[in-house]
Amino acid sequence: MKLHEFETKELFKREGITVPEGKVLESIDQLDRILNSLKGPPWVLKAQVHAGGRGKAGGIRVAKDREDAFKGVAELLEKRLVTAQTGKDGVVIKKLLIEEFTPHMGEYYLGITLDRSKALPALILSTRGGMEIEEVAKEDPRAVSKIWVNPLWGFSPYKAREILFGVDPMPDLELHPPLEGLFRKLYEVFWKYDCSLVEINPLAILEDKKFVALDAKMSIDDNALFRHKEFGEDHEGKDPLELEAQSHGLSYIRMNGDVGVMVNGAGLAMATMDIIKLAGREPANFLDVGGGASQEMVRKGFEIILKDPRVRTIFVNIFGGILRCDVLARGMVEALSGIDLKVPMVVRLEGTNVETGREILKNSGLKFSVAQDLKEAIGLIRG
Amino acid sequence: MKLHEFETKELFKREGITVPEGKVLESIDQLDRILNSLKGPPWVLKAQVHAGGRGKAGGIRVAKDREDAFKGVAELLEKRLVTAQTGKDGVVIKKLLIEEFTPHMGEYYLGITLDRSKALPALILSTRGGMEIEEVAKEDPRAVSKIWVNPLWGFSPYKAREILFGVDPMPDLELHPPLEGLFRKLYEVFWKYDCSLVEINPLAILEDKKFVALDAKMSIDDNALFRHKEFGEDHEGKDPLELEAQSHGLSYIRMNGDVGVMVNGAGLAMATMDIIKLAGREPANFLDVGGGASQEMVRKGFEIILKDPRVRTIFVNIFGGILRCDVLARGMVEALSGIDLKVPMVVRLEGTNVETGREILKNSGLKFSVAQDLKEAIGLIRG
Amino acid sequence: MSILVDQNSKICIQGITGKEGSFHTEQMLLYGSRVVCGVTPKKGGSFFKEVPVFNTVKEAKRETDCDVSCIFVPAPFAPDAILEASDAGIRVVVCITEGIPVLDMVKVANAIRGNGTVLIGPNCPGIISPGKTKVGIMPGHIHRKGKVGVISRSGTLTYEVVYQLTQAGYGQSTCIGIGGDPVIGTDFVFHLKEFERDPQTQAVVLIGEIGGSMEEEAAHYVIQNRYPKPVFAFIAGLTAPPDKRMGHAGAIISGGKGGAQEKIQALEEAGITVIRDLSTLGETIRFRLNSQGISPDL
Amino acid sequence: MSILVDQNSKICIQGITGKEGSFHTEQMLLYGSRVVCGVTPKKGGSFFKEVPVFNTVKEAKRETDCDVSCIFVPAPFAPDAILEASDAGIRVVVCITEGIPVLDMVKVANAIRGNGTVLIGPNCPGIISPGKTKVGIMPGHIHRKGKVGVISRSGTLTYEVVYQLTQAGYGQSTCIGIGGDPVIGTDFVFHLKEFERDPQTQAVVLIGEIGGSMEEEAAHYVIQNRYPKPVFAFIAGLTAPPDKRMGHAGAIISGGKGGAQEKIQALEEAGITVIRDLSTLGETIRFRLNSQGISPDL
């Protein structure tokens, strides 16, 4: 789960990391009161959307006076922002963060991410803040310092020395203790909130050698949300069908095609989408009912596929393991009985209790084609 | 450093471990006010001395009424308590802990100690509380459960299961969660205060299945005292010469003999004491001026030896390494000049700068015998 | 032969009395696996289908000398169960549990490193050495004893691949589901090395997916070590969009890394046969193996 | 030969610019030790007596390929220095520092276990392979190259023993001060094994003291493995009273355990010659070795 910039900054503030003073706005009516409560002008207006490349796309503006601020808010709020990461439709800006402007003399990048292959958190420092860290790493690798911290050893002081002395140009020696403190805090935040990423970019260095996190990013491990009730659910910008599926424990993602897909297991679901594409069609969705789905979940899955008006073909690909084929068949019958299915449906069943499952479907009176194996299924979908 | 029972109990209380209500008394004048502030009778009077075996030696009494309490305090306070561990002189009782009496239905032993050879803390549970754990381990090993916790893994829940399910008779299942909680707390205390030992014996199990630590022991690692300013220095019952030496960074322990000893290095100092004994004499002290002692420390060491009226011979055994023999010699001359040394002194010098050192001593006009090696030194001490 | 587990493996089921644990214990017993004990705290002393239940793995190990464990414990308690198994000296620990927070696994993976434990999973179907033993949740009947080793990041996709292999006449030496999470106990390279040493195994199939760099590392290993047995691969997620978690927590293309195309390219550059059309996997492998003189299992 | 360090060892001094560090670096250089670098944070880029100083051990290792480090860092910072050295891949780490809290060492010892680092100390004089290299603070001139290995929990007592050995005509292969603290990186058994493999070493002297059970473990090892070289021992603290810390944090008899008498008995039962009178140590060893055909070093 990604947190918005303003959520991350609120959390940072609680944890003792300095951020600019700011307020979130959802309606232009609130602007006057907010501007009165903040130092300025100038002020910074920042679109709160889950997409990188906001700045380049015009989602961040500096307002030099009140009039400018009102104009900026009017041009951003409830408008679609198209960035390099949003796709052509862009995302609607529902919230703006209004902040005091922070004059500063330099910018750093600080981040912690999980290095999967080492199974260790990686701490990254760059003296070229404000840029994408991947770009800096390519263009000017000496400006990036990266270390890995063994969580059982903890963030021992020598680790701070390795990262701070390992970057070129090296930060002034007087900046080392506060930077070490900041990394230590970020590292605590990373563990305390089960982050997969926490990032300050840019970190502003003020004239008096203090630091302020001008931008802040945080992603929380979905598997750990059960122990972080402090993060409410964030439905913003999410597809309603995805939300419905999620509330039933189904893993559903909307795609751009017209073949509605139901599969058990994530790997097989991805492979099924790939096969549809190889057959010259496009999947309308990714839907994994899970290795051990119940009859109820199968029924819900079907309902969600059927709610998608773009679907022209349905492809059910089930390899029974823990999920037995008879359970699948019963869920299917339950979901489809009484519905006049207008689109062709291809069913490929295999694995545990396959005979009973096929029997149930056969006796159900439902209309569908049976494929004995994947090859036959592909032929039927190709049509 | 050993904490007194009342100090440990105060600390336990702060950390959330239940102890009986109680107050410390240093004069019988305070007793009336203390009894008024506590529930009772009965009350428990406990001598606060650093020696095991208090109970058997009469250092713990239950007072059944006010009169009994006054009588008990009068009989204990400022009196010498001789226990199995104090030696025949015993120790003077300077403080008494007056506590409410805790009726209970069972007693456990809980302790954490450092296992040197495994380099791991060992957690110990015994269902036969109130007894010395070593005795229980010998008599009834099944009543003792011991586990080792890797500090990098932490006290994971399975460790609690191992210790609780590993003892016979096993505690009632309903006691497992509170016992796990108590061990977790003790484990935290162990690390937080740099303990070498923390012990609750006995832990009382009350009728309502709650726990109360009836007795509590804690030892703090001397090397870690620099980061635990919360523990003041405890001079009680300590030898004044030992205290003086300590304040100068010298490691000095009073012994029962009459040969005053000065050595550099702990191992050589122990070996020197052993040699004196082999020669048929007894050392008056252990004194290690340290591998890297300064001239000043050598001088101080001599002053302390000379203050001990029992000393009949002085033996200086120095193997110069970091401590150079010339530094030793200068310190010696400084300490002894102007003093009319009444006892014979044997000096054995070897190692770094030995020639200069011998030269300085020779020219000092001091009276002493020089030994070329240990064998000769022994001969001279034997006299 | 086979790798990691065989008919002599003595299996302990952690969470044996739970819903999943008890169902799959029965399935394993039916398959012929030697389930010698189970662990459920507070149920020590009882039995599940004649399998003795203990309070701790340490006790179970002492009483039965089990050397493999299979964990069916809910996500919040599974990391503790893995540590317990490793600490008790279990050689192969299979964690089926899905949904464990990844940072818990970071701690666990680093803790048991150097402890002599091989951790399979979490979020995996387990290990099967067909005809010998099954330690996990895969449907046993689709497998057949044979000469192909299978290493997979997936569950049902593995069943599909195994099914096609069996249909094509090729049985399996050992099939390992290494798990679909970002941090898991082993990787492709670990098992490639095991299969290299296993005389029963004559070919290996890797089933990868988007996310991470394990496939690239496998390609690197194969090329660096002139891997002596034919290797096949299938990569799921060619059409997956970036920044979306495709069911598995580990299957996510992020920061432009972990895409299927790059993985396929790396594998092919290492001389590995990458099968793009899943529906033809079985016949492609049969054709290739046959032409290399590796005949089907009869 | 010799063990752990020799003339090829490339030494890094952690804390090279401090009072102790700089003094002993000079002494080591005078002895002929190859001190190739030093580490003092914030002094990177400078030189101490032509020895380059770096900010981190990682950098020092990268630039000089040092494989041994010697730590002269104050107690509150020494645990971090040990971890840094181990993490940077230093093979032999010698920690001279005295007064480190024991629980810090518990963490450090468990952390570096399995990391391939041999930690000597803390609170030790270091290691010397006479005539080859000295990594520590012992006075070099009392040593002589030869055939006796020395393992000691003490500092100056070791010098006394070495001095007597040299006077008696027997030089040393390697002398190791393993440290006087309750938790240290190695024990007698570890070095007994090393000396067993070392052809230069023909006899071993153990210098023990009260506290702990390391001497008993050494006795056990010698008897269990029919140790092939003559072993001598001296135990300090026969007259030490219980519950008193005799200078060393590790030298304390507590709970009735760790007394000298029990240690001497265990060692003698293992066939080890225990010398009770320190003043006769050199001549006793000379007599015994001579009678076993192990002649003095000329």
Short mmCIF file of N, CA, C and O in Angstrom, two decimals, chain D residues 37-100:
data_model
loop_
_atom_site.label_atom_id
_atom_site.label_comp_id
_atom_site.label_asym_id
_atom_site.label_seq_id
_atom_site.Cartn_x
_atom_site.Cartn_y
_atom_site.Cartn_z
N CYS D 37 47.82 -0.55 6.98
CA CYS D 37 46.85 0.54 7.00
C CYS D 37 46.32 0.74 8.40
O CYS D 37 46.50 -0.09 9.29
N GLY D 38 45.65 1.86 8.58
CA GLY D 38 45.00 2.16 9.84
C GLY D 38 43.63 2.73 9.54
O GLY D 38 43.35 3.16 8.42
N VAL D 39 42.77 2.70 10.55
CA VAL D 39 41.44 3.29 10.38
C VAL D 39 41.17 4.22 11.55
O VAL D 39 41.32 3.84 12.71
N THR D 40 40.84 5.46 11.24
CA THR D 40 40.30 6.40 12.21
C THR D 40 39.28 7.25 11.47
O THR D 40 39.64 7.93 10.51
N PRO D 41 38.00 7.16 11.86
CA PRO D 41 36.99 7.95 11.14
C PRO D 41 37.36 9.42 11.12
O PRO D 41 37.85 9.94 12.13
N LYS D 42 37.14 10.05 10.01
CA LYS D 42 37.41 11.48 9.78
C LYS D 42 38.89 11.78 9.55
O LYS D 42 39.24 12.92 9.28
N LYS D 43 39.78 10.79 9.70
CA LYS D 43 41.19 11.04 9.43
C LYS D 43 41.62 10.36 8.14
O LYS D 43 42.81 10.25 7.85
N GLY D 44 40.65 9.83 7.39
CA GLY D 44 40.95 9.18 6.13
C GLY D 44 41.75 10.11 5.23
O GLY D 44 41.50 11.32 5.20
N GLY D 45 42.74 9.54 4.51
CA GLY D 45 43.55 10.36 3.60
C GLY D 45 44.85 10.80 4.23
O GLY D 45 45.76 11.21 3.53
N SER D 46 44.94 10.73 5.57
CA SER D 46 46.20 11.12 6.21
C SER D 46 47.11 9.90 6.35
O SER D 46 46.78 8.80 5.92
N PHE D 47 48.27 10.11 6.94
CA PHE D 47 49.23 9.02 7.13
C PHE D 47 49.72 9.00 8.56
O PHE D 47 49.81 10.06 9.19
N PHE D 48 49.99 7.82 9.08
CA PHE D 48 50.68 7.72 10.35
C PHE D 48 51.95 6.93 10.09
O PHE D 48 51.89 5.74 9.76
N LYS D 49 53.13 7.58 10.19
CA LYS D 49 54.40 6.91 9.92
C LYS D 49 54.37 6.17 8.59
O LYS D 49 54.65 4.98 8.52
N GLU D 50 53.94 6.85 7.57
CA GLU D 50 53.86 6.25 6.22
C GLU D 50 52.79 5.18 6.08
O GLU D 50 52.67 4.56 5.02
N VAL D 51 52.03 4.93 7.14
CA VAL D 51 50.90 3.99 7.03
C VAL D 51 49.65 4.80 6.65
O VAL D 51 49.30 5.74 7.35
N PRO D 52 48.99 4.45 5.54
CA PRO D 52 47.81 5.22 5.13
C PRO D 52 46.64 4.99 6.09
O PRO D 52 46.42 3.87 6.55
N VAL D 53 45.91 6.06 6.37
CA VAL D 53 44.76 5.98 7.28
C VAL D 53 43.48 6.12 6.47
O VAL D 53 43.39 6.95 5.56
N PHE D 54 42.49 5.28 6.76
CA PHE D 54 41.20 5.31 6.07
C PHE D 54 40.08 5.61 7.05
O PHE D 54 40.25 5.50 8.27
N ASN D 55 38.92 5.97 6.47
CA ASN D 55 37.76 6.28 7.32
C ASN D 55 37.02 5.03 7.78
O ASN D 55 36.38 5.04 8.82
N THR D 56 37.05 3.99 6.93
CA THR D 56 36.32 2.77 7.27
C THR D 56 37.20 1.55 6.97
O THR D 56 38.10 1.62 6.14
N VAL D 57 36.91 0.46 7.66
CA VAL D 57 37.66 -0.77 7.42
C VAL D 57 37.38 -1.29 6.01
O VAL D 57 38.26 -1.82 5.33
N LYS D 58 36.13 -1.12 5.57
CA LYS D 58 35.75 -1.57 4.23
C LYS D 58 36.68 -0.95 3.17
O LYS D 58 37.18 -1.64 2.29
N GLU D 59 36.88 0.35 3.31
CA GLU D 59 37.73 1.06 2.37
C GLU D 59 39.19 0.58 2.52
O GLU D 59 39.89 0.34 1.53
N ALA D 60 39.63 0.44 3.77
CA ALA D 60 41.00 -0.01 4.02
C ALA D 60 41.23 -1.39 3.40
O ALA D 60 42.26 -1.64 2.76
N LYS D 61 40.24 -2.25 3.57
CA LYS D 61 40.34 -3.61 3.02
C LYS D 61 40.42 -3.56 1.49
O LYS D 61 41.21 -4.25 0.86
N ARG D 62 39.58 -2.72 0.92
CA ARG D 62 39.55 -2.61 -0.55
C ARG D 62 40.89 -2.11 -1.09
O ARG D 62 41.40 -2.59 -2.09
N GLU D 63 41.48 -1.15 -0.38
CA GLU D 63 42.68 -0.51 -0.90
C GLU D 63 43.96 -1.29 -0.58
O GLU D 63 44.94 -1.18 -1.31
N THR D 64 43.97 -2.03 0.53
CA THR D 64 45.24 -2.65 0.95
C THR D 64 45.16 -4.17 1.07
O THR D 64 46.17 -4.82 1.29
N ASP D 65 43.93 -4.72 0.96
CA ASP D 65 43.71 -6.14 1.13
C ASP D 65 44.26 -6.67 2.46
O ASP D 65 44.79 -7.78 2.53
N CYS D 66 44.12 -5.87 3.50
CA CYS D 66 44.54 -6.31 4.83
C CYS D 66 43.70 -7.51 5.26
O CYS D 66 42.55 -7.62 4.89
N ASP D 67 44.30 -8.42 6.03
CA ASP D 67 43.54 -9.61 6.45
C ASP D 67 43.53 -9.81 7.96
O ASP D 67 42.91 -10.73 8.47
N VAL D 68 44.23 -8.95 8.67
CA VAL D 68 44.27 -9.02 10.13
C VAL D 68 44.02 -7.61 10.65
O VAL D 68 44.50 -6.65 10.06
N SER D 69 43.21 -7.50 11.71
CA SER D 69 43.10 -6.16 12.28
C SER D 69 43.36 -6.21 13.77
O SER D 69 43.21 -7.24 14.42
N CYS D 70 43.83 -5.08 14.29
CA CYS D 70 44.16 -4.98 15.70
C CYS D 70 43.45 -3.73 16.22
O CYS D 70 43.65 -2.63 15.69
N ILE D 71 42.56 -3.93 17.21
CA ILE D 71 41.66 -2.87 17.63
C ILE D 71 42.12 -2.20 18.93
O ILE D 71 42.29 -2.84 19.96
N PHE D 72 42.35 -0.86 18.84
CA PHE D 72 42.69 -0.03 20.00
C PHE D 72 41.65 1.06 20.12
O PHE D 72 41.96 2.23 19.96
N VAL D 73 40.41 0.67 20.33
CA VAL D 73 39.31 1.63 20.33
C VAL D 73 38.71 1.57 21.73
O VAL D 73 38.62 0.49 22.30
N PRO D 74 38.32 2.72 22.32
CA PRO D 74 37.78 2.68 23.69
C PRO D 74 36.57 1.75 23.81
O PRO D 74 35.83 1.54 22.84
N ALA D 75 36.39 1.22 25.02
CA ALA D 75 35.38 0.18 25.25
C ALA D 75 33.99 0.50 24.70
O ALA D 75 33.35 -0.38 24.11
N PRO D 76 33.47 1.74 24.85
CA PRO D 76 32.10 1.96 24.36
C PRO D 76 31.98 1.79 22.84
O PRO D 76 30.90 1.56 22.34
N PHE D 77 33.09 1.91 22.12
CA PHE D 77 33.03 1.85 20.65
C PHE D 77 33.64 0.59 20.07
O PHE D 77 33.56 0.33 18.87
N ALA D 78 34.26 -0.20 20.92
CA ALA D 78 34.96 -1.39 20.43
C ALA D 78 34.03 -2.45 19.82
O ALA D 78 34.38 -3.04 18.79
N PRO D 79 32.85 -2.70 20.40
CA PRO D 79 31.97 -3.70 19.77
C PRO D 79 31.65 -3.34 18.31
O PRO D 79 31.67 -4.20 17.42
N ASP D 80 31.37 -2.08 18.07
CA ASP D 80 31.11 -1.61 16.71
C ASP D 80 32.32 -1.86 15.82
O ASP D 80 32.19 -2.26 14.66
N ALA D 81 33.52 -1.62 16.36
CA ALA D 81 34.74 -1.81 15.58
C ALA D 81 34.93 -3.29 15.21
O ALA D 81 35.38 -3.61 14.11
N ILE D 82 34.58 -4.18 16.13
CA ILE D 82 34.70 -5.61 15.84
C ILE D 82 33.74 -6.00 14.72
O ILE D 82 34.11 -6.68 13.75
N LEU D 83 32.48 -5.55 14.84
CA LEU D 83 31.50 -5.84 13.79
C LEU D 83 31.97 -5.29 12.45
O LEU D 83 31.86 -5.96 11.42
N GLU D 84 32.50 -4.08 12.47
CA GLU D 84 32.96 -3.46 11.22
C GLU D 84 34.04 -4.32 10.56
O GLU D 84 34.00 -4.57 9.36
N ALA D 85 35.00 -4.78 11.37
CA ALA D 85 36.09 -5.58 10.83
C ALA D 85 35.56 -6.90 10.24
O ALA D 85 35.91 -7.30 9.14
N SER D 86 34.67 -7.54 11.00
CA SER D 86 34.13 -8.81 10.54
C SER D 86 33.33 -8.63 9.26
O SER D 86 33.45 -9.41 8.31
N ASP D 87 32.51 -7.59 9.23
CA ASP D 87 31.67 -7.32 8.07
C ASP D 87 32.53 -7.01 6.84
O ASP D 87 32.15 -7.32 5.71
N ALA D 88 33.67 -6.40 7.05
CA ALA D 88 34.55 -6.05 5.93
C ALA D 88 35.33 -7.27 5.44
O ALA D 88 36.07 -7.19 4.47
N GLY D 89 35.20 -8.39 6.15
CA GLY D 89 35.87 -9.61 5.68
C GLY D 89 37.26 -9.83 6.25
O GLY D 89 38.05 -10.58 5.69
N ILE D 90 37.56 -9.17 7.37
CA ILE D 90 38.86 -9.40 8.02
C ILE D 90 38.86 -10.80 8.65
O ILE D 90 37.91 -11.17 9.32
N ARG D 91 39.92 -11.55 8.42
CA ARG D 91 39.98 -12.94 8.82
C ARG D 91 40.29 -13.09 10.32
O ARG D 91 39.66 -13.87 11.03
N VAL D 92 41.28 -12.36 10.79
CA VAL D 92 41.66 -12.43 12.20
C VAL D 92 41.54 -11.04 12.81
O VAL D 92 42.20 -10.10 12.35
N VAL D 93 40.66 -10.91 13.81
CA VAL D 93 40.44 -9.63 14.46
C VAL D 93 40.94 -9.73 15.89
O VAL D 93 40.47 -10.58 16.65
N VAL D 94 41.91 -8.89 16.25
CA VAL D 94 42.48 -8.90 17.60
C VAL D 94 41.98 -7.66 18.32
O VAL D 94 42.25 -6.54 17.89
N CYS D 95 41.23 -7.86 19.40
CA CYS D 95 40.70 -6.70 20.14
C CYS D 95 41.42 -6.57 21.46
O CYS D 95 41.24 -7.36 22.38
N ILE D 96 42.27 -5.54 21.56
CA ILE D 96 43.07 -5.30 22.76
C ILE D 96 42.22 -4.69 23.87
O ILE D 96 42.45 -4.95 25.05
N THR D 97 41.23 -3.91 23.49
CA THR D 97 40.43 -3.10 24.41
C THR D 97 39.96 -3.85 25.66
O THR D 97 39.45 -4.96 25.58
N GLU D 98 40.11 -3.18 26.80
CA GLU D 98 39.70 -3.72 28.09
C GLU D 98 38.42 -3.02 28.53
O GLU D 98 38.20 -1.86 28.18
N GLY D 99 37.56 -3.73 29.26
CA GLY D 99 36.41 -3.07 29.89
C GLY D 99 35.16 -3.01 29.03
O GLY D 99 34.26 -2.20 29.30
N ILE D 100 35.05 -3.85 28.02
CA ILE D 100 33.83 -3.87 27.21
C ILE D 100 32.71 -4.56 27.99
O ILE D 100 32.93 -5.63 28.55
#
